[in-house]
Backbone as a printed PyTorch tensor [residue, N CA C, xyz], in Angstrom:
tensor([[[ -0.7380,  -5.0730,   1.0430],
         [  0.3210,  -4.7010,   1.9890],
         [  0.9220,  -6.0370,   2.4520]],

        [[  2.3050,  -6.2630,   2.1700],
         [  3.0560,  -7.4530,   2.6970],
         [  3.1550,  -7.2690,   4.2250]],

        [[  2.8530,  -8.3260,   4.9220],
         [  3.0270,  -8.3880,   6.3950],
         [  4.6210,  -8.6130,   6.7650]],

        [[  5.3350,  -9.0480,   5.9620],
         [  6.7110,  -9.1780,   6.1330],
         [  7.6590,  -8.7860,   5.0110]],

        [[  7.7310,  -7.3190,   4.8690],
         [  8.3590,  -6.7910,   3.7360],
         [  9.8910,  -7.3530,   3.4510]],

        [[ 10.4980,  -7.7060,   4.4660],
         [ 12.0100,  -8.1480,   4.1570],
         [ 12.1310,  -9.4170,   3.2810]],

        [[ 10.8610, -10.0760,   3.3040],
         [ 11.0410, -11.3440,   2.5790],
         [ 10.9050, -11.1740,   1.1640]],

        [[ 10.5310,  -9.9510,   0.5510],
         [ 10.2860,  -9.6200,  -0.7210],
         [ 11.5550,  -9.0090,  -1.3340]],

        [[ 12.5050,  -8.6660,  -0.4920],
         [ 13.6430,  -7.8190,  -1.0350],
         [ 14.5350,  -8.6640,  -2.2010]],

        [[ 14.9490,  -9.8320,  -1.7890],
         [ 15.8160, -10.6500,  -2.6100],
         [ 14.9820, -11.1050,  -3.9300]],

        [[ 13.7260, -11.4090,  -3.9160],
         [ 13.0740, -11.9560,  -5.0380],
         [ 12.8170, -10.6660,  -5.9880]],

        [[ 12.7720,  -9.5990,  -5.4110],
         [ 12.5100,  -8.2770,  -6.1690],
         [ 13.6380,  -7.7680,  -6.8460]],

        [[ 14.8240,  -7.9950,  -6.2950],
         [ 16.0600,  -7.1730,  -6.7430],
         [ 16.3210,  -7.3060,  -8.1860]],

        [[ 16.9150,  -6.4420,  -8.7830],
         [ 17.4360,  -6.6610, -10.2360],
         [ 18.5300,  -7.6440, -10.4520]],

        [[ 18.3450,  -8.6140, -11.3380],
         [ 19.2730,  -9.4910, -11.7010],
         [ 19.4500,  -9.6180, -13.2670]],

        [[ 20.9220,  -9.8560, -13.5680],
         [ 21.0690,  -9.8230, -15.0740],
         [ 20.8460, -11.3820, -15.5710]],

        [[ 19.7850, -11.5270, -16.6240],
         [ 19.7090, -12.8860, -17.1900],
         [ 20.5900, -13.0500, -18.3460]],

        [[ 21.7340, -13.4820, -18.0920],
         [ 22.8490, -13.5500, -19.2490],
         [ 22.4580, -14.3450, -20.3770]],

        [[ 21.6770, -15.3260, -20.1820],
         [ 21.3900, -16.3210, -21.5730],
         [ 20.6620, -15.3340, -22.6440]],

        [[ 20.0040, -14.5260, -22.0800],
         [ 19.3040, -13.4000, -23.1690],
         [ 19.4430, -12.0420, -22.9180]],

        [[ 20.5520, -11.7500, -22.0850],
         [ 20.9920, -10.3310, -22.0410],
         [ 19.8710,  -9.4850, -21.7070]],

        [[ 19.0650,  -9.8290, -20.6240],
         [ 18.0530,  -9.0590, -20.2360],
         [ 18.0920,  -8.9020, -18.5090]],

        [[ 17.6900,  -7.7370, -18.2590],
         [ 17.5690,  -7.5060, -16.8060],
         [ 16.1900,  -7.5080, -16.3820]],

        [[ 15.8350,  -8.3110, -15.2620],
         [ 14.6660,  -8.3060, -14.5790],
         [ 14.5930,  -7.9280, -13.1160]],

        [[ 13.5190,  -7.4140, -12.7050],
         [ 13.6440,  -6.9880, -11.3460],
         [ 13.2360,  -5.5740, -11.0070]],

        [[ 13.4770,  -5.0430,  -9.9250],
         [ 12.8640,  -3.8050,  -9.3900],
         [ 14.0850,  -2.7460,  -9.1030]],

        [[ 14.0350,  -1.7010,  -9.5160],
         [ 14.8340,  -0.5590,  -9.3270],
         [ 14.6090,   0.0520,  -7.8730]],

        [[ 13.1750,  -0.0030,  -7.5890],
         [ 12.8350,   0.6540,  -6.0920],
         [ 11.6570,  -0.2630,  -5.5560]],

        [[ 12.0490,  -0.4670,  -4.3790],
         [ 11.0690,  -1.1950,  -3.5480],
         [ 10.3900,  -0.5110,  -2.3310]],

        [[  9.0860,  -0.2630,  -2.4550],
         [  8.2940,   0.3060,  -1.4420],
         [  7.5900,  -0.5030,  -0.5280]],

        [[  7.6860,  -0.3260,   0.7210],
         [  7.1740,  -1.2100,   1.7100],
         [  6.2600,  -0.2880,   2.7420]],

        [[  5.2190,  -0.9090,   3.0820],
         [  4.2830,  -0.1020,   4.2290],
         [  4.9910,  -0.0390,   5.6400]],

        [[  5.1580,   1.1660,   5.9460],
         [  5.6550,   1.4180,   7.2160],
         [  4.9860,   0.5730,   8.5400]],

        [[  3.5100,   0.5210,   8.4180],
         [  2.7090,  -0.3660,   9.4310],
         [  3.4050,  -1.6470,   9.4990]],

        [[  3.5910,  -2.2820,   8.3800],
         [  3.9820,  -3.7330,   8.2540],
         [  5.2010,  -3.8730,   8.8260]],

        [[  6.3090,  -3.1290,   8.6220],
         [  7.6630,  -3.2030,   9.1790],
         [  7.5060,  -2.9070,  10.6740]],

        [[  6.6920,  -2.0820,  11.1130],
         [  6.6870,  -1.5390,  12.2510],
         [  6.0020,  -2.5880,  13.3110]],

        [[  5.1960,  -3.3650,  12.7510],
         [  4.5470,  -4.3840,  13.6170],
         [  5.5700,  -5.4200,  14.1850]],

        [[  6.6450,  -5.6510,  13.5850],
         [  7.7100,  -6.4820,  14.0540],
         [  8.5460,  -5.9690,  15.1750]],

        [[  9.1990,  -4.9220,  14.9510],
         [ 10.2030,  -4.3520,  16.1450],
         [ 10.0850,  -2.7740,  16.0480]],

        [[  9.1650,  -2.2180,  15.6900],
         [  9.0010,  -0.8630,  15.7310],
         [ 10.1400,  -0.2120,  14.7220]],

        [[ 10.7720,   1.0320,  15.0830],
         [ 11.5580,   1.6860,  14.0150],
         [ 12.8110,   0.8760,  13.9210]],

        [[ 13.3150,  -0.1610,  14.8240],
         [ 14.4970,  -0.9930,  14.3140],
         [ 14.1400,  -1.7150,  13.1640]],

        [[ 12.8980,  -2.3710,  13.0010],
         [ 12.4880,  -3.0290,  11.7410],
         [ 12.4770,  -2.2560,  10.5830]],

        [[ 12.0530,  -1.0430,  10.8110],
         [ 11.9050,  -0.0350,   9.6020],
         [ 13.4470,   0.2760,   9.1700]],

        [[ 14.0750,   0.4830,  10.1060],
         [ 15.6530,   0.9090,   9.6240],
         [ 16.4030,  -0.3360,   9.0000]],

        [[ 16.1370,  -1.5360,   9.4810],
         [ 16.6310,  -2.8550,   9.0930],
         [ 16.0970,  -2.9520,   7.5230]],

        [[ 14.8820,  -2.9220,   7.4200],
         [ 14.1850,  -2.9770,   6.1030],
         [ 14.8340,  -2.0910,   5.0790]],

        [[ 14.9280,  -0.6840,   5.4320],
         [ 15.5830,   0.3410,   4.5490],
         [ 16.9170,  -0.0300,   4.1380]],

        [[ 17.9460,  -0.6600,   5.2020],
         [ 19.1590,  -0.8770,   4.9450],
         [ 19.3010,  -2.4400,   3.8590]],

        [[ 18.3930,  -3.0710,   4.2710],
         [ 18.4030,  -4.5580,   3.4220],
         [ 18.1110,  -4.0390,   1.9350]],

        [[ 17.0980,  -3.2160,   1.8130],
         [ 16.7570,  -2.8440,   0.3740],
         [ 17.9070,  -2.2230,  -0.2390]],

        [[ 18.6360,  -1.2400,   0.4180],
         [ 19.8370,  -0.6170,  -0.1210],
         [ 20.7950,  -1.5870,  -0.4870]],

        [[ 21.0990,  -2.5350,   0.4300],
         [ 22.3080,  -3.5880,   0.3590],
         [ 21.9330,  -4.3450,  -1.0940]],

        [[ 20.6880,  -4.5320,  -1.2850],
         [ 20.2040,  -5.3270,  -2.5450],
         [ 20.3900,  -4.4830,  -3.7820]],

        [[ 20.8570,  -3.1810,  -3.5750],
         [ 20.8990,  -2.4040,  -4.7450],
         [ 19.7490,  -1.5230,  -5.4250]],

        [[ 18.6380,  -1.3820,  -4.4880],
         [ 17.5400,  -0.7920,  -4.8600],
         [ 17.3540,   0.4660,  -4.2740]],

        [[ 16.5070,   1.3810,  -4.7230],
         [ 16.1830,   2.6080,  -4.0200],
         [ 15.0080,   2.0930,  -3.0620]],

        [[ 14.5870,   3.0860,  -2.1050],
         [ 13.7340,   2.5640,  -1.0120],
         [ 12.5590,   3.6600,  -0.9690]],

        [[ 11.2670,   3.1780,  -0.9180],
         [ 10.0400,   3.8220,  -0.7430],
         [  9.7020,   3.3380,   0.4770]],

        [[  8.5960,   4.3100,   1.2370],
         [  8.0150,   3.8900,   2.2070],
         [  6.4070,   4.4200,   2.1400]],

        [[  5.4560,   3.5280,   2.2840],
         [  4.0960,   3.8300,   2.1100],
         [  3.4730,   3.9290,   3.4260]],

        [[  2.4190,   4.6890,   3.5990],
         [  1.6000,   4.7430,   4.8000],
         [  0.0880,   4.7650,   4.3460]],

        [[ -0.6510,   4.2380,   5.4710],
         [ -1.9850,   4.2000,   5.3110],
         [ -2.6820,   5.4080,   5.6610]],

        [[ -3.8150,   5.6610,   4.9770],
         [ -4.5390,   7.0620,   5.2370],
         [ -4.6520,   7.4490,   6.6700]],

        [[ -4.8940,   6.6120,   7.8710],
         [ -4.9060,   7.0580,   9.1010],
         [ -3.7070,   7.2730,   9.8250]],

        [[ -2.5140,   6.9450,   9.3370],
         [ -1.1790,   7.0530,   9.8390],
         [ -0.6090,   8.5410,   9.6260]],

        [[ -0.3400,   9.0650,  10.8450],
         [  0.1050,  10.4510,  10.7820],
         [  1.5130,  10.5700,  10.0440]],

        [[  1.3120,  11.5010,   9.2770],
         [  2.6450,  11.8520,   8.3050],
         [  3.9900,  12.0430,   9.2670]],

        [[  3.9380,  12.4410,  10.4420],
         [  5.0220,  12.6270,  11.2390],
         [  5.7490,  11.4420,  11.3390]],

        [[  5.0070,  10.2000,  11.4830],
         [  5.7110,   8.9470,  11.5640],
         [  6.5690,   8.7210,  10.4950]],

        [[  6.2540,   9.1320,   9.2420],
         [  7.1540,   9.0100,   8.0220],
         [  8.1920,   9.8490,   7.8830]],

        [[  7.9520,  11.2140,   8.6310],
         [  9.1840,  12.2990,   8.3320],
         [ 10.3790,  11.8550,   8.9650]],

        [[ 10.3660,  11.0400,  10.0640],
         [ 11.5060,  10.7590,  10.5810],
         [ 12.5350,   9.8420,   9.8110]],

        [[ 11.9940,   9.1630,   8.7650],
         [ 12.7000,   8.4310,   7.8860],
         [ 12.9110,   9.0660,   6.6270]],

        [[ 12.6170,  10.4360,   6.4350],
         [ 12.7320,  11.2210,   5.0610],
         [ 14.0920,  11.1740,   4.5750]],

        [[ 15.1580,  11.4030,   5.2720],
         [ 16.4160,  11.4730,   4.8340],
         [ 16.9670,  10.0290,   4.4470]],

        [[ 16.4270,   8.9390,   4.7740],
         [ 16.7350,   7.6960,   4.4440],
         [ 16.0740,   7.1460,   3.2580]],

        [[ 14.9950,   7.7160,   2.7530],
         [ 14.3990,   7.0710,   1.6810],
         [ 14.3840,   7.9500,   0.4760]],

        [[ 14.0020,   7.4130,  -0.8560],
         [ 13.8330,   7.9700,  -2.0400],
         [ 12.6000,   8.3920,  -2.5970]],

        [[ 11.4580,   7.8600,  -1.8710],
         [ 10.2200,   7.9890,  -2.3100],
         [  9.2820,   7.8270,  -1.0060]],

        [[  8.2000,   8.7210,  -0.9010],
         [  7.0660,   8.2700,  -0.0150],
         [  5.8450,   8.2210,  -0.5900]],

        [[  5.0340,   7.3150,  -0.1630],
         [  3.6640,   7.1800,  -0.8290],
         [  2.7110,   7.3010,   0.3820]],

        [[  1.7170,   8.0360,   0.2490],
         [  0.6110,   8.2440,   1.1860],
         [ -0.4640,   7.6580,   0.4400]],

        [[ -0.8960,   6.6250,   0.9680],
         [ -2.1630,   5.8600,   0.3430],
         [ -3.2900,   6.7950,   0.5050]],

        [[ -4.3010,   6.7620,  -0.4260],
         [ -5.5260,   7.5210,  -0.3920],
         [ -6.6460,   6.4250,   0.0120]],

        [[ -6.4180,   5.1540,  -0.0400],
         [ -7.2610,   4.2270,   0.3550],
         [ -6.7210,   3.0440,   1.4180]],

        [[ -7.4620,   2.4700,   2.0850],
         [ -6.9530,   1.2940,   2.7890],
         [ -6.3440,   0.2800,   1.9060]],

        [[ -5.1390,  -0.3580,   2.0420],
         [ -4.7040,  -1.5800,   1.3110],
         [ -5.6810,  -2.4630,   1.2580]],

        [[ -5.8510,  -3.3180,   0.2210],
         [ -6.6270,  -4.4310,  -0.0220],
         [ -7.0960,  -4.7300,  -1.5500]],

        [[ -7.7400,  -5.5730,  -1.7880],
         [ -7.9170,  -6.0470,  -3.1670],
         [ -9.0600,  -4.9280,  -3.7840]],

        [[ -8.9200,  -4.5850,  -5.1170],
         [ -9.8040,  -3.7840,  -5.6840],
         [-11.1080,  -4.1020,  -5.4000]],

        [[-12.1720,  -3.3680,  -5.2740],
         [-13.4560,  -3.6850,  -5.1910],
         [-14.0770,  -4.0800,  -3.8250]],

        [[-13.1910,  -4.2780,  -2.9440],
         [-13.5610,  -4.9140,  -1.7890],
         [-14.2700,  -3.9690,  -0.9580]],

        [[-15.2740,  -4.2970,  -0.2520],
         [-15.9480,  -3.5810,   0.8600],
         [-15.7620,  -4.0090,   2.1950]],

        [[-15.7220,  -3.2140,   3.2470],
         [-15.6230,  -3.6740,   4.6580],
         [-17.1300,  -3.6020,   5.2940]]])
């Protein structure tokens, strides 16, 4: 889970590599609601959604297992994909 999702928007957007006629980058960027929410609540979430759209990508929001789905529903008309994590984010094989 990235703690500052907006910093990844520009590096992930799709670009045309004209020298070899190849496109690289992402069509869709999914960020964790909880990470964006830590900054400025809903304002940060809406700002992240709009920044991803301005970069030409589709938007996804992920939520961690304990987060109520109702928090995600208020953004449902603004996003293209919702991801409900089945485990807490972290490195594979980690134990707490």
